[in-house]
GROMACS .gro file of C-alpha atoms in nm:
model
  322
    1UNK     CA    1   8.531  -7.583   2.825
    2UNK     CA    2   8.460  -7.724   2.477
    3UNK     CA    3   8.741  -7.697   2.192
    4UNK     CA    4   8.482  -7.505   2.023
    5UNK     CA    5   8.448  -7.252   2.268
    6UNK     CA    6   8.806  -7.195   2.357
    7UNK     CA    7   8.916  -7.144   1.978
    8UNK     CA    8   8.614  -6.876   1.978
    9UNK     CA    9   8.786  -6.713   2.257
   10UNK     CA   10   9.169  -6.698   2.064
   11UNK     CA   11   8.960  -6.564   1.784
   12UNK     CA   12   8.788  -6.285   1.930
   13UNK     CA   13   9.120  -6.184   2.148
   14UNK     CA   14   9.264  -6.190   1.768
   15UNK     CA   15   8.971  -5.995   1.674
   16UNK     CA   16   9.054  -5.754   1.986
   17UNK     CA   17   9.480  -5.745   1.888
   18UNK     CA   18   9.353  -5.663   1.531
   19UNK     CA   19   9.126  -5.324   1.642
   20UNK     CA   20   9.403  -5.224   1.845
   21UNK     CA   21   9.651  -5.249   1.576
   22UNK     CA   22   9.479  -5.067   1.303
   23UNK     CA   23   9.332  -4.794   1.575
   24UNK     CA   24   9.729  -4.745   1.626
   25UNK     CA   25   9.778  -4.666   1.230
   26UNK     CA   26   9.607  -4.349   1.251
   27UNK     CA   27   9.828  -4.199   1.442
   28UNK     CA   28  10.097  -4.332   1.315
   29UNK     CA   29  10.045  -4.208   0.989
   30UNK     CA   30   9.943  -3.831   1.135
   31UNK     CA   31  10.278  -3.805   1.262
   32UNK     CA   32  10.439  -3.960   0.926
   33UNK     CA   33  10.274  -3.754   0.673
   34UNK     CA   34  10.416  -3.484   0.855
   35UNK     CA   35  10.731  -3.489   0.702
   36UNK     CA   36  10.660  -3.764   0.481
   37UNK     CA   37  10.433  -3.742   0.125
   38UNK     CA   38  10.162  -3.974   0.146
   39UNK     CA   39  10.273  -4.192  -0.140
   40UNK     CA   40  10.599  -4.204  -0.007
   41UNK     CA   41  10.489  -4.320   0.302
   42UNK     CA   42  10.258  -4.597   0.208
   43UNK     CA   43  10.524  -4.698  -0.058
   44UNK     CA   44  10.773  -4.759   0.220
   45UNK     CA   45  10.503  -4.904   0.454
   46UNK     CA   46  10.406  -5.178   0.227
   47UNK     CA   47  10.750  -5.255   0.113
   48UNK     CA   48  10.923  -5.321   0.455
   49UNK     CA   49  10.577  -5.472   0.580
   50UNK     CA   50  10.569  -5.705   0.271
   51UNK     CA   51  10.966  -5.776   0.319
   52UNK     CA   52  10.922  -5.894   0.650
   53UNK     CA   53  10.650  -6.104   0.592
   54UNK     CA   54  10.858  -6.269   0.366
   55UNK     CA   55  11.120  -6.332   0.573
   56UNK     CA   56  10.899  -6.510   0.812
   57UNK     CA   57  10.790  -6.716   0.471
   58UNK     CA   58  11.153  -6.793   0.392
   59UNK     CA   59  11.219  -6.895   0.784
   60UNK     CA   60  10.972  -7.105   0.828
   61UNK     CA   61  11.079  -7.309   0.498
   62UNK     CA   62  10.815  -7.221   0.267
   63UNK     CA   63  10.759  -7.031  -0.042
   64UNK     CA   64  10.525  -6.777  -0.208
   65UNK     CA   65  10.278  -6.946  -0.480
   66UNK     CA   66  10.410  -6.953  -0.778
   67UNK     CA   67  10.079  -6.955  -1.035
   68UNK     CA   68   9.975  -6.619  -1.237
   69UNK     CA   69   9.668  -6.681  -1.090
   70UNK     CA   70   9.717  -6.651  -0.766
   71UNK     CA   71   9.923  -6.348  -0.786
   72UNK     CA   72   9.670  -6.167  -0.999
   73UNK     CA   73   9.451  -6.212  -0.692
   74UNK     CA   74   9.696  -6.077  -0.471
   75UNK     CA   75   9.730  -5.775  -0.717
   76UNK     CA   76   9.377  -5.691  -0.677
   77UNK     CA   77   9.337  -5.761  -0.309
   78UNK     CA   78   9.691  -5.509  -0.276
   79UNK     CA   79   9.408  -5.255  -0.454
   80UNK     CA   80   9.140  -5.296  -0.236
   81UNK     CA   81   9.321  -5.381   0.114
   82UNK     CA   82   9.643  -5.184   0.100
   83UNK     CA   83   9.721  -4.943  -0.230
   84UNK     CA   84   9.420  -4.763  -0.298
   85UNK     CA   85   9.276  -4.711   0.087
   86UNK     CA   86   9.588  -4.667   0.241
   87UNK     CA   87   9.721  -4.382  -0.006
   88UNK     CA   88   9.387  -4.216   0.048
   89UNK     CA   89   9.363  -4.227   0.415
   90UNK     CA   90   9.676  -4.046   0.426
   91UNK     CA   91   9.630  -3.818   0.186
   92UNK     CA   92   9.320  -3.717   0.422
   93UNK     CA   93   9.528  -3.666   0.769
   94UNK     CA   94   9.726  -3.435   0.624
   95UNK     CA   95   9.399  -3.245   0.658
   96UNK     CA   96   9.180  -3.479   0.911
   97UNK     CA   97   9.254  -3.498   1.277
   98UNK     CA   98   9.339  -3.927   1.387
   99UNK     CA   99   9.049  -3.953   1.581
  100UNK     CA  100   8.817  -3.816   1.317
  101UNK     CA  101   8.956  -4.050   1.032
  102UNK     CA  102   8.916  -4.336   1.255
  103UNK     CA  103   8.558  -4.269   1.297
  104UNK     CA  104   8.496  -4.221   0.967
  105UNK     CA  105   8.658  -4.548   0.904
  106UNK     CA  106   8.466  -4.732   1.111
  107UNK     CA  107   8.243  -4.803   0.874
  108UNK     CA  108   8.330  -5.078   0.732
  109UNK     CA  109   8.074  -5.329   0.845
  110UNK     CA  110   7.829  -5.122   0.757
  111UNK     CA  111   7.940  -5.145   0.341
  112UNK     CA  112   8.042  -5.473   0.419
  113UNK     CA  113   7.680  -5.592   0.525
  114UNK     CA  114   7.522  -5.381   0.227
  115UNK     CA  115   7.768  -5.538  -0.008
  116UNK     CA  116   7.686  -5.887   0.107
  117UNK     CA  117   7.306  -5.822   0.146
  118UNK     CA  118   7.300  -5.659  -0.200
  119UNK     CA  119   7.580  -5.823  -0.454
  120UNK     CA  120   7.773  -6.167  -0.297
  121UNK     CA  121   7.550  -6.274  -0.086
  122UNK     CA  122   7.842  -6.520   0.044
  123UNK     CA  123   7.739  -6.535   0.363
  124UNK     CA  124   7.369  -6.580   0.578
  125UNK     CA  125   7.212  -6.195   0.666
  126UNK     CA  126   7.052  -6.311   0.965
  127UNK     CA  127   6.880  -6.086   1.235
  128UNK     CA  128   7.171  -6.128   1.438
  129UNK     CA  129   7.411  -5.933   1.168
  130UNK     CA  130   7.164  -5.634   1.111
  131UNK     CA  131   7.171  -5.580   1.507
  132UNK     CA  132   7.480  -5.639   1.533
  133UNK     CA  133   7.545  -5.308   1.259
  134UNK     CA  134   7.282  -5.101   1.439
  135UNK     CA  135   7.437  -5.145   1.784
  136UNK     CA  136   7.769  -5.071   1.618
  137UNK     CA  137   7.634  -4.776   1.489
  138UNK     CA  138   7.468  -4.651   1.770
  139UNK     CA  139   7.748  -4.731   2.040
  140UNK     CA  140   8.013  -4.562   1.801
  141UNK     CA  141   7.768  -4.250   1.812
  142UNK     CA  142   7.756  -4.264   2.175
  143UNK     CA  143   8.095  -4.273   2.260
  144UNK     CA  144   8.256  -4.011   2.060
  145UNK     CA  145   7.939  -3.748   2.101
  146UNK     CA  146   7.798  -3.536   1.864
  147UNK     CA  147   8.138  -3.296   1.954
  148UNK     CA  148   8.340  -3.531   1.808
  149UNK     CA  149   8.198  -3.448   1.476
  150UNK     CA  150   8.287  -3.059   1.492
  151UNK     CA  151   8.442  -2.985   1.169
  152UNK     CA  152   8.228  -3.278   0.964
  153UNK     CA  153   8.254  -3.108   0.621
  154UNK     CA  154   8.474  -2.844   0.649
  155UNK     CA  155   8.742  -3.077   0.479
  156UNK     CA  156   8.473  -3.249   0.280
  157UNK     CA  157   8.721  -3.412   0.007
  158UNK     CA  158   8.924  -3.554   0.256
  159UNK     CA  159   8.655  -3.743   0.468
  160UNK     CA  160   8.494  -3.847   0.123
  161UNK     CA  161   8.838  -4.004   0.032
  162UNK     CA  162   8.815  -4.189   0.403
  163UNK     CA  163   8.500  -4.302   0.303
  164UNK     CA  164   8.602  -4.456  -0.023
  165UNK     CA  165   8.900  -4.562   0.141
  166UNK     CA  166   8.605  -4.787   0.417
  167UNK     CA  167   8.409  -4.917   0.128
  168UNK     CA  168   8.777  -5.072  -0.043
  169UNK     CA  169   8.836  -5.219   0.309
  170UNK     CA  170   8.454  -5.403   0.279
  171UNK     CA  171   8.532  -5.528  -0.065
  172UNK     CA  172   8.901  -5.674   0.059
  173UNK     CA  173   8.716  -5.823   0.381
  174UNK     CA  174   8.519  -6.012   0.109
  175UNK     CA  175   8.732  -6.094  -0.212
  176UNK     CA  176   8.987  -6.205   0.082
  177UNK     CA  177   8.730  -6.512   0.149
  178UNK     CA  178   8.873  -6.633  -0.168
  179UNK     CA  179   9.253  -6.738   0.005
  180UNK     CA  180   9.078  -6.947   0.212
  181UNK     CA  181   9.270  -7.285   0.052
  182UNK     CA  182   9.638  -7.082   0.162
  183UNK     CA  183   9.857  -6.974   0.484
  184UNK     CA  184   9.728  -6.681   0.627
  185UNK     CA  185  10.090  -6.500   0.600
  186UNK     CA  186  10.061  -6.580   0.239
  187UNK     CA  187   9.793  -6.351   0.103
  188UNK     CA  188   9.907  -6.071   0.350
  189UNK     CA  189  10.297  -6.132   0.215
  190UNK     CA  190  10.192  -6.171  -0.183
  191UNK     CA  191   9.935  -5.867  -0.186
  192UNK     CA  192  10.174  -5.631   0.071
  193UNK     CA  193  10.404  -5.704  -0.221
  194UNK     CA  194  10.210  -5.660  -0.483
  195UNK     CA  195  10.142  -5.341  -0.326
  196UNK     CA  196  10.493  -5.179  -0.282
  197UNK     CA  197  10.547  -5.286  -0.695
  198UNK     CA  198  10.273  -5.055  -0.782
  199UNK     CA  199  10.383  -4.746  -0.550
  200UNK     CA  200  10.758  -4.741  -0.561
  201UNK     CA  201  10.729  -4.622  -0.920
  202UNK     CA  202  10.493  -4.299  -0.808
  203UNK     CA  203  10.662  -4.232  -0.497
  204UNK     CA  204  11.026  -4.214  -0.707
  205UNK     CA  205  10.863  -4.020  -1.021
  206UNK     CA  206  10.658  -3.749  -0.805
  207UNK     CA  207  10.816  -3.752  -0.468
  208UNK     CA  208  11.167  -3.830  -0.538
  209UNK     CA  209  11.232  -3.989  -0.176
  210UNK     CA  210  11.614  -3.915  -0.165
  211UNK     CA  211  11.546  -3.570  -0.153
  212UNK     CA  212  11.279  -3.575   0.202
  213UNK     CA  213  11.420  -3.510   0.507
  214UNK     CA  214  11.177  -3.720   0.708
  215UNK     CA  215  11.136  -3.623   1.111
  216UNK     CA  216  11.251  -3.893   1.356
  217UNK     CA  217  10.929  -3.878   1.476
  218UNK     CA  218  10.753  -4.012   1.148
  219UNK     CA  219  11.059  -4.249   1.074
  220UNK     CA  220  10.916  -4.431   1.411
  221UNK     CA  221  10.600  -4.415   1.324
  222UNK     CA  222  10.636  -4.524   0.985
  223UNK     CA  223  10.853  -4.818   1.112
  224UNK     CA  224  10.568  -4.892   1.392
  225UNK     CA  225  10.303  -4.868   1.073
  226UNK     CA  226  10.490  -5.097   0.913
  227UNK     CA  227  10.585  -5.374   1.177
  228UNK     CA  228  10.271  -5.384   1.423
  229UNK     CA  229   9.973  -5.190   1.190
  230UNK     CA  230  10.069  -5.362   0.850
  231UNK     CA  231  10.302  -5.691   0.908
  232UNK     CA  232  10.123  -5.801   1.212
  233UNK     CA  233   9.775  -5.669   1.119
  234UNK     CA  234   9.767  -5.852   0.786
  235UNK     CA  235   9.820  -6.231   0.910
  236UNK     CA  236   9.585  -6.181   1.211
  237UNK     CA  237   9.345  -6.025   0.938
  238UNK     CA  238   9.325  -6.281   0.696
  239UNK     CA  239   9.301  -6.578   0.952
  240UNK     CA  240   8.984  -6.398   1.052
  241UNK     CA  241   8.846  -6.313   0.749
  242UNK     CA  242   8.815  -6.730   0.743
  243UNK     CA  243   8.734  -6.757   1.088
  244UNK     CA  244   8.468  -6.489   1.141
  245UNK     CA  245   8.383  -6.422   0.830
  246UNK     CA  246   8.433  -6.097   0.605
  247UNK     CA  247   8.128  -5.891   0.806
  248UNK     CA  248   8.234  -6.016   1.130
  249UNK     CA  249   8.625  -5.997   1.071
  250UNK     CA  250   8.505  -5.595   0.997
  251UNK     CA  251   8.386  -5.579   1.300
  252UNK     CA  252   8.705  -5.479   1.465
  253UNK     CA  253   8.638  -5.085   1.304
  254UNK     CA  254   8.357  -5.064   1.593
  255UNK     CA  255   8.614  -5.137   1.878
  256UNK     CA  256   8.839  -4.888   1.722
  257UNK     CA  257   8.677  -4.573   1.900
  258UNK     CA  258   8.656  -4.763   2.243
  259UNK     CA  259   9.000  -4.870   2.228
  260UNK     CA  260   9.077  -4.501   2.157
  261UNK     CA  261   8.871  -4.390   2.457
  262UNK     CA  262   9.041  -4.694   2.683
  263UNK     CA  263   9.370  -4.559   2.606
  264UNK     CA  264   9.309  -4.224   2.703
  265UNK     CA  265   9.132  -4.393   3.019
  266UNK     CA  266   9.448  -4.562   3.149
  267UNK     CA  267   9.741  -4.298   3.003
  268UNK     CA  268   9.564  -3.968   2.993
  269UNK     CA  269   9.340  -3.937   3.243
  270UNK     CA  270   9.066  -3.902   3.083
  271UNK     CA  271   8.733  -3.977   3.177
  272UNK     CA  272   8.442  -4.161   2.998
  273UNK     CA  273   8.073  -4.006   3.013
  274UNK     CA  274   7.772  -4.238   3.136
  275UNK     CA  275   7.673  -4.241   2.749
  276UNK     CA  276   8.022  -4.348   2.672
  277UNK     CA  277   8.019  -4.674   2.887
  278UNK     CA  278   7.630  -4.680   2.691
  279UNK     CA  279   7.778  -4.665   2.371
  280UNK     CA  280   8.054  -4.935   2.461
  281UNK     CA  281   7.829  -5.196   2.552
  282UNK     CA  282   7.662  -5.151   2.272
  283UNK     CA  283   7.934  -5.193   2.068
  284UNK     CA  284   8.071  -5.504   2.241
  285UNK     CA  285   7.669  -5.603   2.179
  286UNK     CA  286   7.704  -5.571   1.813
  287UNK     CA  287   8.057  -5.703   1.728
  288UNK     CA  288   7.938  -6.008   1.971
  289UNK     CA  289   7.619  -6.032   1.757
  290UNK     CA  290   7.858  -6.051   1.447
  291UNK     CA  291   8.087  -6.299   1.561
  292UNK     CA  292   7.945  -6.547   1.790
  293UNK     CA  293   7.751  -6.819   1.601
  294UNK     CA  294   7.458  -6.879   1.690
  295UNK     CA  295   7.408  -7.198   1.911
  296UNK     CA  296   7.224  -7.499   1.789
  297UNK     CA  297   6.939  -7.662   1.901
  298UNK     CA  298   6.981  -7.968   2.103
  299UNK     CA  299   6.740  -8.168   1.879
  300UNK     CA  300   6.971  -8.037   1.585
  301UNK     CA  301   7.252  -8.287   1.686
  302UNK     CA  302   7.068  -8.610   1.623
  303UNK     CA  303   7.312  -8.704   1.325
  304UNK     CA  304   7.209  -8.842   0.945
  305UNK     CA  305   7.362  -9.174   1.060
  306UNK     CA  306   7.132  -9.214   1.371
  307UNK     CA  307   6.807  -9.117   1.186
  308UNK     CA  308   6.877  -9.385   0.917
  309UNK     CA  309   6.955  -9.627   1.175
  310UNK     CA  310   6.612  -9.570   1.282
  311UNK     CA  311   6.482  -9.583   0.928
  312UNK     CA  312   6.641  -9.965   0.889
  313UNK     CA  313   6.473 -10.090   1.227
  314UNK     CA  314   6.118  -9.974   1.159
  315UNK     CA  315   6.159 -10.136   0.810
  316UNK     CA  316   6.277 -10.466   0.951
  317UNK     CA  317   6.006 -10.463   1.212
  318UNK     CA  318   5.764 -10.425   0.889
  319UNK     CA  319   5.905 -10.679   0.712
  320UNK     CA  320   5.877 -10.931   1.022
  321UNK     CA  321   5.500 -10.803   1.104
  322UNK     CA  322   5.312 -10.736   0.764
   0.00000   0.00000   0.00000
């Protein structure tokens, strides 16, 4: 097994701890908005998320950057990755079942394929990509069945804010290329931060915190939100933003809904249609199409160095035989 080959492996399985992480958050923030304000609850989720982070930062003997610069970047990617989707998303479920936000949320490849294809253009649209978003699409639509959609616009606000919430998430996948020179902890640490400085004020001026009387229920889930959806989440997310690449790091939002259906597999007993286990190979199809480079040809390898090697021997064997 090549080096090569192995680190794809870690980075898919990162890919595949990453899905799983943010598929938990949805129910984890429909049982913490229960009892919990939305503001409230993404205030505290970015705050202890962003404190622990930076206790790992602090153990590990090093420091946040220091430059204005950098932290204005972190400010804006705590607007597109964290403050302005998160806040939304649960404003929604107090509304919108898990299961339906998720779906709606997986989305985000699609926006972020559009947004490269049509404004950054930071990255190759190959063939490979735009399957890759059709099987996505398609094996999302095959899993969940046209049932799973019953209620689609009876909450129409809500879903649209889910919606905007995807399209932040496919900017953040690509302004988050620009870290690329830092620690992955240290973008998810600075903007988490960055984050909790902005909501703190609203959650204490409209909420007023010290007055909820939050269900143990949502205190767990906001504290599982916050360890494994948010602390966790971040790092693995912005090692394979550089690894993958912002549309294939977005990826993950396809293997969301088979996750979901897994779970409910192994713990429920539930059972999976034939067009189910249709729908998930086509989604393992696409995210594989969005993630696995493309292989070389053999010819491809034959280095600069060797072809002007060559160069330097015909031109002697000239300059011998006129």
């Amino acid at each position: 097994m090549t080096t090569q080959k192995a680190d794809m492996r870690i980075e898919l399985a990162l890919l595949l701890a990453l899905a799983t992480l943010w598929g938990a958050s949805y129910t984890f923030i429909k049982i913490g908005v229960e009892t919990i304000p939305p503001v409230t609850l993404i205030a505290a989720r970015t705050l202890m998320a962003g404190a622990i982070l930076l206790g790992v930062i602090r153990s590990r003997g090093l420091a946040l950057p220091k430059d204005l610069a950098t932290w204005r970047r972190f400010l804006f990617q705590a607007c597109l990755n964290s403050v302005i989707p998160f806040t939304l998303i649960a404003w929604a479920e107090r509304t919108v079942d898990a299961g339906l936000a998720a779906i709606l949320n997986s989305m985000t490849p699609i926006f972020a394929f559009l947004l490269t294809v049509l404004i950054t253009r930071h990255e190759p649209v190959t063939g490979r990509k735009l399957f890759g978003v059709v099987a996505g699409i398609a094996g999302t639509c095959l899993i969940i069945g046209i049932e799973a959609f019953h209620g689609l616009g009876d909450e129409l606000p809500a879903q649209l804010a889910i919606v905007a919430a995807t399209v932040c998430y496919a900017g953040a996948a690509i302004f988050g290329r620009g870290f690329k020179g830092l620690d992955p902890i240290m973008p998810a640490a600075g903007s988490l931060i960055c984050g909790a400085v902005i909501l703190i004020p609203v959650s204490l001026v409209f909420d007023q915190p010290w007055t909820l009387m939050p269900s143990s229920a949502s205190i767990l889930a906001l504290l599982g939100l916050s360890v494994f959806s948010t602390a966790l989440a971040f790092v693995i997310y912005f090692r394979l933003v550089h690894t993958l690449g912002s549309v294939g790091t977005t990826a993950q939002a396809y293997l969301r809904v088979p996750i979901g259906v897994g779970i409910g597999v192994l713990f429920l007993g539930e059972t999976m249609t034939s067009t189910a286990w249709a729908g998930f190979a086509c989604v393992i199809a696409g995210v594989a199409a969005m993630t696995i480079p493309a292989r070389k040809p053999a010819l491809a390898g034959l280095d600069q160095t060797g072809c002007h090697g060559f160069t330097k021997l015909t031109g002697a064997i000239r300059t011998r035989h006129p």
